[in-house]
């Protein structure tokens, strides 16, 4: 019997959960991740901390699962934060600009204390720079 490629550990404390993921997050294991995060909301958990220290790989399927879970958690009045992402996920977060949504408050701002969920802060989206003409397109109109 082969070993699972992703193992999910959950530790609850009142309405806060620490989810520790071990292994690889990809197209095959993302449904397990999504189900585990959805179960937290079903159980009344409103603050979800996800420890990714033991994750060896995460692709865009994992990112999609985290973004979906963040959306659902926010809609339920809670927050989801990733901690210690592996280099592959850090790269994806940098390329997509999703780090602001998933990695928690910037340095210098404290995380919410364990216990009751504070009112979620509404932050404006980061400014986007969109080129009017693709660089190197050769079009000089």
CSV table of N, CA and C in Angstrom, one decimal:
chain,number,residue,atom,x,y,z
A,1,UNK,N,0.8,-1.2,0.0
A,1,UNK,CA,0.0,0.0,0.0
A,1,UNK,C,0.9,1.2,0.0
A,2,UNK,N,0.7,2.1,-1.0
A,2,UNK,CA,1.6,3.3,-1.0
A,2,UNK,C,1.2,4.3,0.0
A,3,UNK,N,2.2,5.1,0.4
A,3,UNK,CA,2.0,6.2,1.4
A,3,UNK,C,1.2,7.3,0.8
A,4,UNK,N,0.4,8.0,1.5
A,4,UNK,CA,-0.3,9.2,0.9
A,4,UNK,C,0.7,10.3,0.6
A,5,UNK,N,0.5,11.0,-0.4
A,5,UNK,CA,1.4,12.1,-0.8
A,5,UNK,C,1.2,13.3,0.0
A,6,UNK,N,0.0,13.5,0.6
A,6,UNK,CA,-0.3,14.6,1.5
A,6,UNK,C,-1.0,14.1,2.7
A,7,UNK,N,-0.5,14.6,3.9
A,7,UNK,CA,-1.1,14.2,5.1
A,7,UNK,C,-1.5,15.5,5.8
A,8,UNK,N,-2.7,15.5,6.4
A,8,UNK,CA,-3.3,16.7,7.0
A,8,UNK,C,-3.5,16.5,8.5
A,9,UNK,N,-2.9,17.3,9.3
A,9,UNK,CA,-3.0,17.3,10.8
A,9,UNK,C,-3.8,18.5,11.2
A,10,UNK,N,-4.7,18.4,12.1
A,10,UNK,CA,-5.5,19.5,12.6
A,10,UNK,C,-5.5,19.6,14.1
A,11,UNK,N,-5.2,20.8,14.6
A,11,UNK,CA,-5.3,21.0,16.1
A,11,UNK,C,-6.2,22.2,16.3
A,12,UNK,N,-7.3,22.0,17.1
A,12,UNK,CA,-8.2,23.1,17.3
A,12,UNK,C,-8.0,23.7,18.7
A,13,UNK,N,-8.3,25.0,18.8
A,13,UNK,CA,-8.3,25.7,20.0
A,13,UNK,C,-9.5,26.7,19.9
A,14,UNK,N,-10.6,26.4,20.5
A,14,UNK,CA,-11.8,27.2,20.4
A,14,UNK,C,-12.2,27.3,19.0
A,15,UNK,N,-12.2,28.6,18.5
A,15,UNK,CA,-12.6,28.8,17.1
A,15,UNK,C,-11.5,29.0,16.2
A,16,UNK,N,-10.3,28.5,16.6
A,16,UNK,CA,-9.1,28.6,15.8
A,16,UNK,C,-8.5,27.2,15.6
A,17,UNK,N,-8.0,27.0,14.3
A,17,UNK,CA,-7.4,25.7,14.0
A,17,UNK,C,-6.0,25.9,13.4
A,18,UNK,N,-5.1,25.0,13.8
A,18,UNK,CA,-3.8,25.0,13.1
A,18,UNK,C,-3.8,23.7,12.3
A,19,UNK,N,-3.7,23.9,11.0
A,19,UNK,CA,-3.6,22.8,10.0
A,19,UNK,C,-2.2,22.7,9.6
A,20,UNK,N,-1.6,21.5,9.8
A,20,UNK,CA,-0.2,21.3,9.4
A,20,UNK,C,-0.3,20.3,8.2
A,21,UNK,N,0.3,20.7,7.1
A,21,UNK,CA,0.3,19.8,5.9
A,21,UNK,C,1.7,19.2,5.7
A,22,UNK,N,1.7,18.0,5.4
A,22,UNK,CA,3.0,17.3,5.2
A,22,UNK,C,2.9,16.5,3.8
A,23,UNK,N,3.9,16.8,3.0
A,23,UNK,CA,4.0,16.2,1.7
A,23,UNK,C,3.9,17.1,0.5
A,24,UNK,N,3.2,16.7,-0.5
A,24,UNK,CA,3.1,17.5,-1.8
A,24,UNK,C,1.6,17.9,-2.0
A,25,UNK,N,1.5,19.1,-2.5
A,25,UNK,CA,0.2,19.6,-2.9
A,25,UNK,C,0.2,19.8,-4.4
A,26,UNK,N,-0.7,19.0,-5.1
A,26,UNK,CA,-0.7,19.1,-6.5
A,26,UNK,C,-2.2,18.8,-6.9
A,27,UNK,N,-2.4,18.6,-8.2
A,27,UNK,CA,-3.7,18.3,-8.7
A,27,UNK,C,-4.3,17.1,-8.1
A,28,UNK,N,-3.5,16.1,-7.8
A,28,UNK,CA,-4.0,14.9,-7.1
A,28,UNK,C,-4.4,15.0,-5.7
A,29,UNK,N,-3.7,15.8,-4.9
A,29,UNK,CA,-3.9,16.0,-3.5
A,29,UNK,C,-4.7,17.2,-3.1
A,30,UNK,N,-4.9,18.1,-4.0
A,30,UNK,CA,-5.6,19.4,-3.7
A,30,UNK,C,-7.0,19.1,-3.2
A,31,UNK,N,-7.8,18.1,-3.7
A,31,UNK,CA,-9.1,17.9,-3.2
A,31,UNK,C,-9.1,17.5,-1.7
A,32,UNK,N,-8.1,16.8,-1.2
A,32,UNK,CA,-7.9,16.5,0.2
A,32,UNK,C,-7.7,17.8,1.0
A,33,UNK,N,-6.9,18.7,0.5
A,33,UNK,CA,-6.6,20.0,1.1
A,33,UNK,C,-7.9,20.8,1.2
A,34,UNK,N,-8.6,20.9,0.1
A,34,UNK,CA,-9.9,21.7,0.0
A,34,UNK,C,-10.9,21.1,1.0
A,35,UNK,N,-11.0,19.8,1.1
A,35,UNK,CA,-12.0,19.2,2.0
A,35,UNK,C,-11.6,19.5,3.5
A,36,UNK,N,-10.3,19.4,3.8
A,36,UNK,CA,-9.9,19.7,5.2
A,36,UNK,C,-10.2,21.1,5.6
A,37,UNK,N,-9.9,22.1,4.7
A,37,UNK,CA,-10.2,23.5,5.0
A,37,UNK,C,-11.7,23.7,5.1
A,38,UNK,N,-12.5,23.1,4.2
A,38,UNK,CA,-13.9,23.3,4.3
A,38,UNK,C,-14.5,22.7,5.6
A,39,UNK,N,-13.9,21.6,6.0
A,39,UNK,CA,-14.4,21.0,7.3
A,39,UNK,C,-14.2,21.9,8.5
A,40,UNK,N,-13.1,22.7,8.4
A,40,UNK,CA,-12.9,23.7,9.5
A,40,UNK,C,-14.1,24.6,9.6
A,41,UNK,N,-14.5,25.2,8.5
A,41,UNK,CA,-15.7,26.1,8.5
A,41,UNK,C,-16.9,25.4,8.9
A,42,UNK,N,-17.1,24.1,8.5
A,42,UNK,CA,-18.3,23.4,8.9
A,42,UNK,C,-18.3,23.2,10.4
A,43,UNK,N,-17.1,23.1,11.0
A,43,UNK,CA,-17.0,22.8,12.4
A,43,UNK,C,-17.0,24.1,13.3
A,44,UNK,N,-17.2,25.3,12.6
A,44,UNK,CA,-17.3,26.5,13.3
A,44,UNK,C,-16.0,27.2,13.5
A,45,UNK,N,-14.9,26.7,12.9
A,45,UNK,CA,-13.6,27.3,13.0
A,45,UNK,C,-13.6,28.6,12.1
A,46,UNK,N,-13.1,29.7,12.7
A,46,UNK,CA,-13.2,31.0,11.9
A,46,UNK,C,-11.8,31.6,11.7
A,47,UNK,N,-10.8,31.0,12.4
A,47,UNK,CA,-9.4,31.4,12.2
A,47,UNK,C,-8.6,30.1,11.9
A,48,UNK,N,-8.0,30.1,10.7
A,48,UNK,CA,-7.3,28.9,10.2
A,48,UNK,C,-5.9,29.3,9.9
A,49,UNK,N,-4.9,28.8,10.6
A,49,UNK,CA,-3.5,28.9,10.4
A,49,UNK,C,-3.0,27.7,9.7
A,50,UNK,N,-2.4,27.8,8.5
A,50,UNK,CA,-1.9,26.6,7.8
A,50,UNK,C,-0.4,26.7,7.8
A,51,UNK,N,0.2,25.6,8.5
A,51,UNK,CA,1.7,25.5,8.6
A,51,UNK,C,2.1,24.6,7.4
A,52,UNK,N,2.9,25.2,6.6
A,52,UNK,CA,3.4,24.6,5.4
A,52,UNK,C,4.9,24.1,5.5
A,53,UNK,N,5.4,24.2,6.7
A,53,UNK,CA,6.9,23.9,6.9
A,53,UNK,C,7.2,22.5,6.3
A,54,UNK,N,6.4,21.4,6.6
A,54,UNK,CA,6.8,20.1,6.0
A,54,UNK,C,6.4,19.9,4.6
A,55,UNK,N,5.8,20.9,3.9
A,55,UNK,CA,5.4,20.7,2.5
A,55,UNK,C,6.6,20.7,1.6
A,56,UNK,N,6.8,19.7,0.7
A,56,UNK,CA,7.9,19.7,-0.1
A,56,UNK,C,7.7,20.2,-1.5
A,57,UNK,N,6.4,20.4,-1.9
A,57,UNK,CA,6.0,20.9,-3.2
A,57,UNK,C,4.6,21.4,-3.2
A,58,UNK,N,4.4,22.5,-3.9
A,58,UNK,CA,3.0,23.0,-4.1
A,58,UNK,C,2.9,23.7,-5.4
A,59,UNK,N,1.9,23.3,-6.2
A,59,UNK,CA,1.7,23.9,-7.5
A,59,UNK,C,0.5,24.8,-7.5
A,60,UNK,N,0.1,25.2,-8.7
A,60,UNK,CA,-1.1,26.1,-8.8
A,60,UNK,C,-2.4,25.5,-8.3
A,61,UNK,N,-2.5,24.2,-8.3
A,61,UNK,CA,-3.7,23.5,-7.8
A,61,UNK,C,-3.8,23.8,-6.3
A,62,UNK,N,-2.7,23.8,-5.6
A,62,UNK,CA,-2.7,24.2,-4.2
A,62,UNK,C,-3.0,25.6,-4.0
A,63,UNK,N,-2.4,26.5,-4.8
A,63,UNK,CA,-2.8,27.9,-4.7
A,63,UNK,C,-4.3,28.1,-4.9
A,64,UNK,N,-4.8,27.5,-5.9
A,64,UNK,CA,-6.3,27.6,-6.1
A,64,UNK,C,-7.1,27.2,-4.9
A,65,UNK,N,-6.7,26.1,-4.3
A,65,UNK,CA,-7.4,25.6,-3.1
A,65,UNK,C,-7.3,26.6,-1.9
A,66,UNK,N,-6.1,27.2,-1.8
A,66,UNK,CA,-5.9,28.2,-0.7
A,66,UNK,C,-6.7,29.4,-1.0
A,67,UNK,N,-6.8,29.9,-2.2
A,67,UNK,CA,-7.5,31.1,-2.6
A,67,UNK,C,-9.0,30.8,-2.4
A,68,UNK,N,-9.5,29.7,-2.8
A,68,UNK,CA,-10.9,29.3,-2.6
A,68,UNK,C,-11.2,29.3,-1.1
A,69,UNK,N,-10.4,28.6,-0.3
A,69,UNK,CA,-10.6,28.5,1.1
A,69,UNK,C,-10.6,29.9,1.8
A,70,UNK,N,-9.7,30.8,1.3
A,70,UNK,CA,-9.6,32.1,1.9
A,70,UNK,C,-10.9,32.9,1.6
A,71,UNK,N,-11.4,32.7,0.4
A,71,UNK,CA,-12.7,33.4,0.0
A,71,UNK,C,-13.8,32.9,0.9
A,72,UNK,N,-14.0,31.6,1.0
A,72,UNK,CA,-15.0,31.0,1.8
A,72,UNK,C,-14.9,31.4,3.3
A,73,UNK,N,-13.7,31.4,3.8
A,73,UNK,CA,-13.4,31.8,5.2
A,73,UNK,C,-13.8,33.3,5.4
A,74,UNK,N,-13.4,34.1,4.5
A,74,UNK,CA,-13.7,35.5,4.6
A,74,UNK,C,-15.2,35.8,4.6
A,75,UNK,N,-15.9,35.1,3.7
A,75,UNK,CA,-17.4,35.2,3.6
A,75,UNK,C,-18.0,34.7,4.9
A,76,UNK,N,-17.4,33.8,5.7
A,76,UNK,CA,-17.9,33.3,6.9
A,76,UNK,C,-17.5,34.2,8.1
A,77,UNK,N,-16.8,35.3,7.8
A,77,UNK,CA,-16.3,36.2,8.8
A,77,UNK,C,-15.0,35.8,9.5
A,78,UNK,N,-14.3,35.0,8.9
A,78,UNK,CA,-13.0,34.5,9.5
A,78,UNK,C,-11.8,34.9,8.6
A,79,UNK,N,-10.6,34.3,9.0
A,79,UNK,CA,-9.4,34.6,8.2
A,79,UNK,C,-8.6,33.3,8.1
A,80,UNK,N,-7.9,33.2,7.0
A,80,UNK,CA,-7.0,32.0,6.8
A,80,UNK,C,-5.7,32.6,6.4
A,81,UNK,N,-4.6,32.1,7.1
A,81,UNK,CA,-3.3,32.5,6.8
A,81,UNK,C,-2.3,31.3,6.6
A,82,UNK,N,-1.5,31.5,5.6
A,82,UNK,CA,-0.4,30.5,5.4
A,82,UNK,C,0.8,30.9,6.1
A,83,UNK,N,1.6,29.9,6.6
A,83,UNK,CA,2.8,30.1,7.3
A,83,UNK,C,3.9,29.2,6.8
A,84,UNK,N,5.1,29.8,6.5
A,84,UNK,CA,6.3,29.0,6.1
A,84,UNK,C,6.0,28.3,4.8
A,85,UNK,N,5.6,29.0,3.7
A,85,UNK,CA,5.4,28.3,2.4
A,85,UNK,C,6.7,27.8,1.8
A,86,UNK,N,6.7,26.7,1.1
A,86,UNK,CA,7.9,26.1,0.4
A,86,UNK,C,8.2,27.1,-0.7
A,87,UNK,N,9.5,27.0,-1.2
A,87,UNK,CA,10.0,27.9,-2.3
A,87,UNK,C,9.1,27.8,-3.5
A,88,UNK,N,8.5,26.7,-3.9
A,88,UNK,CA,7.7,26.6,-5.1
A,88,UNK,C,6.4,27.5,-4.9
A,89,UNK,N,5.8,27.4,-3.7
A,89,UNK,CA,4.6,28.2,-3.5
A,89,UNK,C,5.0,29.7,-3.3
A,90,UNK,N,6.1,30.0,-2.7
A,90,UNK,CA,6.6,31.4,-2.6
A,90,UNK,C,6.7,32.0,-3.9
A,91,UNK,N,7.2,31.3,-4.9
A,91,UNK,CA,7.4,31.8,-6.2
A,91,UNK,C,6.1,32.0,-6.9
A,92,UNK,N,5.1,31.1,-6.7
A,92,UNK,CA,3.8,31.3,-7.3
A,92,UNK,C,3.1,32.5,-6.7
A,93,UNK,N,3.2,32.7,-5.4
A,93,UNK,CA,2.6,33.8,-4.7
A,93,UNK,C,3.2,35.1,-5.2
A,94,UNK,N,4.5,35.1,-5.4
A,94,UNK,CA,5.2,36.3,-5.9
A,94,UNK,C,4.7,36.6,-7.4
A,95,UNK,N,4.6,35.6,-8.2
A,95,UNK,CA,4.2,35.8,-9.6
A,95,UNK,C,2.8,36.3,-9.7
A,96,UNK,N,1.9,35.8,-8.9
A,96,UNK,CA,0.5,36.1,-9.0
A,96,UNK,C,0.1,37.2,-8.1
A,97,UNK,N,0.9,37.7,-7.2
A,97,UNK,CA,0.5,38.8,-6.3
A,97,UNK,C,-0.4,38.3,-5.2
A,98,UNK,N,-0.5,37.0,-5.0
A,98,UNK,CA,-1.5,36.5,-4.0
A,98,UNK,C,-1.0,36.5,-2.6
A,99,UNK,N,0.3,36.8,-2.4
A,99,UNK,CA,0.9,36.8,-1.0
A,99,UNK,C,0.1,37.7,-0.1
A,100,UNK,N,-0.4,38.8,-0.5
A,100,UNK,CA,-1.1,39.7,0.4
A,100,UNK,C,-2.4,39.1,0.9
A,101,UNK,N,-3.0,38.2,0.1
A,101,UNK,CA,-4.2,37.6,0.5
A,101,UNK,C,-4.0,36.4,1.5
A,102,UNK,N,-2.9,35.7,1.3
A,102,UNK,CA,-2.7,34.4,2.0
A,102,UNK,C,-1.6,34.4,3.1
A,103,UNK,N,-0.7,35.3,3.1
A,103,UNK,CA,0.4,35.3,4.1
A,103,UNK,C,0.1,36.1,5.3
A,104,UNK,N,-1.0,36.7,5.4
A,104,UNK,CA,-1.3,37.5,6.6
A,104,UNK,C,-0.8,38.9,6.5
A,105,UNK,N,-0.9,39.6,7.7
A,105,UNK,CA,-0.5,41.0,7.7
A,105,UNK,C,1.0,41.2,7.4
A,106,UNK,N,1.3,42.4,6.9
A,106,UNK,CA,2.7,42.7,6.6
A,106,UNK,C,3.5,42.8,7.9
A,107,UNK,N,4.8,42.7,7.8
A,107,UNK,CA,5.7,42.8,8.9
A,107,UNK,C,5.4,44.1,9.7
A,108,UNK,N,5.3,43.9,11.0
A,108,UNK,CA,5.0,45.1,11.9
A,108,UNK,C,3.6,45.1,12.3
A,109,UNK,N,2.7,44.4,11.7
A,109,UNK,CA,1.3,44.3,12.1
A,109,UNK,C,1.1,43.0,12.8
A,110,UNK,N,0.6,43.0,14.0
A,110,UNK,CA,0.4,41.7,14.7
A,110,UNK,C,-0.7,40.9,14.1
A,111,UNK,N,-0.6,39.5,14.3
A,111,UNK,CA,-1.7,38.6,13.9
A,111,UNK,C,-2.8,38.7,15.0
A,112,UNK,N,-4.0,38.4,14.7
A,112,UNK,CA,-5.0,38.4,15.7
A,112,UNK,C,-4.7,37.4,16.8
A,113,UNK,N,-5.1,37.8,18.1
A,113,UNK,CA,-4.8,36.8,19.2
A,113,UNK,C,-5.7,35.6,19.1
A,114,UNK,N,-5.3,34.5,19.6
A,114,UNK,CA,-6.2,33.3,19.6
A,114,UNK,C,-7.5,33.6,20.4
A,115,UNK,N,-8.5,33.1,19.9
A,115,UNK,CA,-9.8,33.3,20.6
A,115,UNK,C,-10.8,33.8,19.6
A,116,UNK,N,-11.6,34.8,20.0
A,116,UNK,CA,-12.6,35.3,19.1
A,116,UNK,C,-12.1,36.0,17.9
A,117,UNK,N,-12.9,35.9,16.8
A,117,UNK,CA,-12.5,36.5,15.5
A,117,UNK,C,-12.7,38.0,15.5
A,118,UNK,N,-11.7,38.8,15.2
A,118,UNK,CA,-11.9,40.2,15.1
A,118,UNK,C,-12.6,40.5,13.8
A,119,UNK,N,-13.2,41.6,13.7
A,119,UNK,CA,-13.9,42.0,12.4
A,119,UNK,C,-12.8,42.1,11.3
A,120,UNK,N,-13.0,41.5,10.2
A,120,UNK,CA,-12.0,41.5,9.1
A,120,UNK,C,-11.8,43.0,8.6
A,121,UNK,N,-10.5,43.3,8.5
A,121,UNK,CA,-10.2,44.6,8.0
A,121,UNK,C,-10.3,44.6,6.4
A,122,UNK,N,-10.9,45.6,5.9
A,122,UNK,CA,-11.1,45.8,4.5
A,122,UNK,C,-9.9,46.6,4.0
A,123,UNK,N,-9.1,46.0,3.1
A,123,UNK,CA,-7.9,46.6,2.6
A,123,UNK,C,-8.2,46.9,1.1
A,124,UNK,N,-7.7,48.0,0.6
A,124,UNK,CA,-7.9,48.2,-0.9
A,124,UNK,C,-6.9,47.3,-1.6
A,125,UNK,N,-7.3,46.9,-2.8
A,125,UNK,CA,-6.4,46.0,-3.6
A,125,UNK,C,-5.1,46.8,-3.9
A,126,UNK,N,-4.1,46.0,-4.1
A,126,UNK,CA,-2.8,46.7,-4.5
A,126,UNK,C,-2.9,47.3,-5.8
A,127,UNK,N,-2.2,48.4,-6.1
A,127,UNK,CA,-2.2,49.0,-7.4
A,127,UNK,C,-1.7,48.1,-8.4
A,128,UNK,N,-2.3,48.1,-9.6
A,128,UNK,CA,-1.8,47.3,-10.7
A,128,UNK,C,-1.2,48.1,-11.8
A,129,UNK,N,-0.2,47.7,-12.4
A,129,UNK,CA,0.4,48.3,-13.5
A,129,UNK,C,0.2,47.5,-14.7
A,130,UNK,N,-0.6,48.0,-15.7
A,130,UNK,CA,-0.9,47.3,-16.9
A,130,UNK,C,-0.3,48.1,-18.0
A,131,UNK,N,0.6,47.4,-18.8
A,131,UNK,CA,1.2,48.1,-19.9
A,131,UNK,C,0.2,48.3,-21.0
A,132,UNK,N,0.2,49.5,-21.6
A,132,UNK,CA,-0.7,49.8,-22.7
A,132,UNK,C,-0.3,49.0,-24.0
A,133,UNK,N,0.9,48.8,-24.2
A,133,UNK,CA,1.4,48.0,-25.3
A,133,UNK,C,2.4,47.0,-24.8
A,134,UNK,N,2.3,45.8,-25.2
A,134,UNK,CA,3.2,44.7,-24.8
A,134,UNK,C,4.6,45.1,-25.1
A,135,UNK,N,5.5,45.0,-24.2
A,135,UNK,CA,6.9,45.3,-24.4
A,135,UNK,C,7.5,44.4,-25.4
A,136,UNK,N,8.2,45.0,-26.4
A,136,UNK,CA,8.9,44.2,-27.4
A,136,UNK,C,7.9,43.7,-28.5
A,137,UNK,N,6.7,44.3,-28.6
A,137,UNK,CA,5.8,43.9,-29.6
A,137,UNK,C,6.1,44.4,-31.0
A,138,UNK,N,6.9,45.5,-31.0
A,138,UNK,CA,7.3,46.1,-32.3
A,138,UNK,C,6.2,47.0,-32.8
A,139,UNK,N,5.1,47.1,-32.2
A,139,UNK,CA,4.0,48.0,-32.6
A,139,UNK,C,4.3,49.3,-32.0
A,140,UNK,N,4.5,50.3,-32.9
A,140,UNK,CA,4.8,51.7,-32.4
A,140,UNK,C,3.7,52.7,-32.7
A,141,UNK,N,2.4,52.2,-32.8
A,141,UNK,CA,1.3,53.1,-33.0
A,141,UNK,C,1.1,54.1,-31.9
